[in-house]
Amino acid sequence: MSRPRRERRSVVAVEAIGAYVLVRVTRGSLDPGIPGQFFMLEAPGRVLPRPMSLCLAPRGELAFLLDPIGPGTRALAALEPNDRLHVFGPLGNGFRLDVERPLLVGGGIGIAPLPYLAEALEQPPAVLGFRSEHHAEAAALLPGADVVIDPVLVTDAMPGGRDVLACGPEPMLEAVRAIAPDAQLAWEAPMACGYGACYGCVVEIDGELKRLCVEGPVLCSS
Ligand SMILES: Cc1cc2nc3c(=O)[nH]c(=O)nc-3n(C[C@H](O)[C@H](O)[C@H](O)COP(=O)(O)OP(=O)(O)OC[C@H]3O[C@@H](n4cnc5c(N)ncnc54)[C@H](O)[C@@H]3O)c2cc1C
Ligand code: FES
């Protein structure tokens, strides 16, 4: 497992992809880690960093797909080329890659870790769900994926008999594990530190309390 590092990196580019924003930064000495691991990104002038899954790791870069929903993510989406920001990671537990018949399942901004995961698993089939055509433009990051738009759900389009690796909103994850009990699921919680110190990310899953930043974000549901 690679050791997390905190480095001040430069923005290479900020690109709109449908309703989302892809922020590309120089990689420096940071290890991209295992798909499903995350980085804490700290926009200049903000007190708390925000957790972001690694979306892509092109040569010499790390790329993050953001949904600008609040002050932290909007500040990151407003960065410009050559701006500097602190990047800390890779953190947490990623997906297990020793699966025989992978199927990637993503909902909304939950598709963020899937392009890097798809690369590691040699482009397996994927089912992606979005709330609108505009949001679905981000499916371009996973060429060949099956795409559904609300009210059709990813669970309506999931083939059976697969090793499911999923990331998306909690109701989607619950629905996925109801039909694929062995699925690997990437969960979310607000995170202040990202390395186990603040207990801010404790969630109850199946009656057990877990610090999602160190025990997750990817958990096996069975
Ligand atoms: C491991 C991990 C990986 C993530 N990867 C990505 C990613 O690749 N791209 C991306 O856009 N987002 C990702 N997120 C979510 C992202 O970190 C939050 O959306 C962000 O921190 C919100 O900050 P904000 O200041 O913009 O909004 P805030 O004002 O902090 O939040 C806006 C609203 O979202 C809620 N919220 C905030 N954070 C979370 C959260 N983590 N889970 C559930 N609800 C939340 C708040 O309660 C509030 O209602 C990830 C989260 C985790 C834990
Ligand atoms: S984010 Fe601080 S303990 Fe998990």
Short mmCIF file of N, CA, C and O in Angstrom, two decimals, residues 1-7 9 25-41 52-58 60-64 87-92 97 116:
data_model
loop_
_atom_site.label_atom_id
_atom_site.label_comp_id
_atom_site.label_asym_id
_atom_site.label_seq_id
_atom_site.Cartn_x
_atom_site.Cartn_y
_atom_site.Cartn_z
N MET A 1 0.87 -1.21 0.00
CA MET A 1 0.00 0.00 0.00
C MET A 1 0.89 1.25 0.00
O MET A 1 1.84 1.33 0.78
N SER A 2 0.59 2.19 -0.87
CA SER A 2 1.43 3.39 -0.96
C SER A 2 1.15 4.34 0.21
O SER A 2 0.04 4.41 0.71
N ARG A 3 2.19 5.06 0.62
CA ARG A 3 2.04 5.99 1.74
C ARG A 3 1.44 7.30 1.25
O ARG A 3 1.87 7.84 0.23
N PRO A 4 0.46 7.83 1.99
CA PRO A 4 -0.09 9.12 1.57
C PRO A 4 0.90 10.24 1.78
O PRO A 4 1.69 10.21 2.72
N ARG A 5 0.88 11.21 0.90
CA ARG A 5 1.72 12.41 1.02
C ARG A 5 0.84 13.63 0.84
O ARG A 5 -0.19 13.57 0.18
N ARG A 6 1.29 14.74 1.43
CA ARG A 6 0.57 16.00 1.22
C ARG A 6 1.50 16.91 0.44
O ARG A 6 2.62 17.18 0.88
N GLU A 7 1.06 17.34 -0.74
CA GLU A 7 1.90 18.19 -1.59
C GLU A 7 1.09 19.36 -2.12
O GLU A 7 -0.12 19.27 -2.30
N ARG A 9 0.24 21.26 -5.26
CA ARG A 9 0.30 20.95 -6.68
C ARG A 9 -0.30 22.11 -7.49
O ARG A 9 -1.00 22.96 -6.95
N VAL A 25 -4.62 18.09 -12.05
CA VAL A 25 -3.50 18.72 -11.35
C VAL A 25 -2.23 17.95 -11.65
O VAL A 25 -2.27 16.76 -12.00
N THR A 26 -1.08 18.62 -11.47
CA THR A 26 0.19 17.92 -11.66
C THR A 26 0.35 16.88 -10.57
O THR A 26 -0.06 17.08 -9.42
N ARG A 27 0.96 15.75 -10.92
CA ARG A 27 1.02 14.64 -9.98
C ARG A 27 2.15 14.78 -8.96
O ARG A 27 2.04 14.29 -7.83
N GLY A 28 3.25 15.40 -9.35
CA GLY A 28 4.39 15.50 -8.44
C GLY A 28 4.83 14.13 -7.97
O GLY A 28 4.92 13.20 -8.77
N SER A 29 5.08 13.96 -6.67
CA SER A 29 5.49 12.66 -6.14
C SER A 29 4.32 11.88 -5.56
O SER A 29 4.52 10.89 -4.85
N LEU A 30 3.09 12.35 -5.82
CA LEU A 30 1.93 11.65 -5.25
C LEU A 30 1.68 10.35 -6.02
O LEU A 30 1.77 10.31 -7.25
N ASP A 31 1.37 9.30 -5.26
CA ASP A 31 1.03 8.01 -5.88
C ASP A 31 -0.47 8.02 -6.15
O ASP A 31 -1.24 8.40 -5.27
N PRO A 32 -0.91 7.61 -7.34
CA PRO A 32 -2.36 7.64 -7.61
C PRO A 32 -3.13 6.62 -6.76
O PRO A 32 -4.34 6.75 -6.58
N GLY A 33 -2.45 5.60 -6.24
CA GLY A 33 -3.11 4.65 -5.35
C GLY A 33 -3.99 3.66 -6.09
O GLY A 33 -3.89 3.47 -7.31
N ILE A 34 -4.86 3.02 -5.32
CA ILE A 34 -5.74 1.97 -5.83
C ILE A 34 -7.08 2.62 -6.18
O ILE A 34 -7.56 3.49 -5.43
N PRO A 35 -7.71 2.21 -7.29
CA PRO A 35 -9.02 2.80 -7.61
C PRO A 35 -9.99 2.69 -6.43
O PRO A 35 -10.08 1.64 -5.79
N GLY A 36 -10.70 3.79 -6.16
CA GLY A 36 -11.61 3.83 -5.02
C GLY A 36 -11.00 4.54 -3.82
O GLY A 36 -11.72 4.94 -2.91
N GLN A 37 -9.66 4.66 -3.80
CA GLN A 37 -9.05 5.49 -2.75
C GLN A 37 -9.34 6.96 -3.07
O GLN A 37 -9.77 7.30 -4.18
N PHE A 38 -9.11 7.83 -2.09
CA PHE A 38 -9.46 9.24 -2.29
C PHE A 38 -8.33 10.15 -1.84
O PHE A 38 -7.37 9.72 -1.18
N PHE A 39 -8.45 11.40 -2.23
CA PHE A 39 -7.49 12.46 -1.87
C PHE A 39 -8.25 13.59 -1.19
O PHE A 39 -9.42 13.83 -1.51
N MET A 40 -7.61 14.28 -0.26
CA MET A 40 -8.19 15.49 0.32
C MET A 40 -7.66 16.67 -0.50
O MET A 40 -6.44 16.87 -0.59
N LEU A 41 -8.58 17.43 -1.08
CA LEU A 41 -8.21 18.59 -1.92
C LEU A 41 -8.57 19.86 -1.18
O LEU A 41 -9.71 20.01 -0.72
N MET A 52 -12.09 13.66 -2.38
CA MET A 52 -12.42 13.44 -3.79
C MET A 52 -11.77 12.14 -4.25
O MET A 52 -10.57 11.93 -4.02
N SER A 53 -12.55 11.30 -4.93
CA SER A 53 -12.01 10.07 -5.50
C SER A 53 -11.12 10.40 -6.68
O SER A 53 -11.43 11.33 -7.42
N LEU A 54 -10.09 9.60 -6.89
CA LEU A 54 -9.30 9.81 -8.10
C LEU A 54 -10.10 9.29 -9.29
O LEU A 54 -10.58 8.16 -9.28
N CYS A 55 -10.25 10.12 -10.31
CA CYS A 55 -11.06 9.76 -11.49
C CYS A 55 -10.18 9.20 -12.60
O CYS A 55 -10.53 8.21 -13.24
N LEU A 56 -9.05 9.83 -12.84
CA LEU A 56 -8.14 9.42 -13.90
C LEU A 56 -6.72 9.73 -13.48
O LEU A 56 -6.50 10.69 -12.72
N ALA A 57 -5.77 8.96 -13.99
CA ALA A 57 -4.37 9.23 -13.67
C ALA A 57 -3.55 9.27 -14.96
O ALA A 57 -2.72 8.40 -15.20
N PRO A 58 -3.80 10.28 -15.82
CA PRO A 58 -2.97 10.38 -17.01
C PRO A 58 -1.52 10.66 -16.61
O PRO A 58 -1.27 11.11 -15.49
N GLY A 60 1.72 11.91 -15.44
CA GLY A 60 2.14 13.16 -14.80
C GLY A 60 1.02 13.97 -14.17
O GLY A 60 1.25 15.08 -13.70
N GLU A 61 -0.20 13.41 -14.16
CA GLU A 61 -1.34 14.18 -13.63
C GLU A 61 -2.22 13.31 -12.74
O GLU A 61 -2.16 12.08 -12.80
N LEU A 62 -3.04 13.97 -11.94
CA LEU A 62 -4.16 13.34 -11.24
C LEU A 62 -5.40 14.14 -11.63
O LEU A 62 -5.35 15.37 -11.67
N ALA A 63 -6.51 13.46 -11.92
CA ALA A 63 -7.71 14.18 -12.35
C ALA A 63 -8.89 13.79 -11.46
O ALA A 63 -9.08 12.61 -11.13
N PHE A 64 -9.67 14.80 -11.07
CA PHE A 64 -10.79 14.62 -10.15
C PHE A 64 -12.06 15.17 -10.80
O PHE A 64 -12.05 16.28 -11.35
N VAL A 87 -2.88 18.82 -2.00
CA VAL A 87 -3.48 17.53 -2.33
C VAL A 87 -2.86 16.50 -1.38
O VAL A 87 -1.63 16.42 -1.29
N PHE A 88 -3.69 15.73 -0.68
CA PHE A 88 -3.21 14.79 0.33
C PHE A 88 -3.80 13.41 0.05
O PHE A 88 -5.02 13.24 0.03
N GLY A 89 -2.93 12.42 -0.17
CA GLY A 89 -3.44 11.08 -0.41
C GLY A 89 -2.37 10.20 -1.04
O GLY A 89 -1.21 10.60 -1.11
N PRO A 90 -2.70 8.99 -1.50
CA PRO A 90 -4.04 8.41 -1.50
C PRO A 90 -4.44 7.89 -0.12
O PRO A 90 -3.59 7.44 0.65
N LEU A 91 -5.75 7.95 0.18
CA LEU A 91 -6.27 7.63 1.51
C LEU A 91 -7.38 6.56 1.41
O LEU A 91 -8.03 6.43 0.37
N GLY A 92 -7.56 5.85 2.52
CA GLY A 92 -8.67 4.89 2.61
C GLY A 92 -8.40 3.60 1.87
O GLY A 92 -7.29 3.36 1.37
N LEU A 97 -9.34 -5.75 -6.59
CA LEU A 97 -9.31 -5.91 -8.04
C LEU A 97 -9.28 -7.39 -8.47
O LEU A 97 -9.27 -7.69 -9.66
N TYR A 116 -10.86 5.35 -13.62
CA TYR A 116 -9.57 4.80 -13.17
C TYR A 116 -9.71 3.31 -12.84
O TYR A 116 -8.83 2.50 -13.15
#
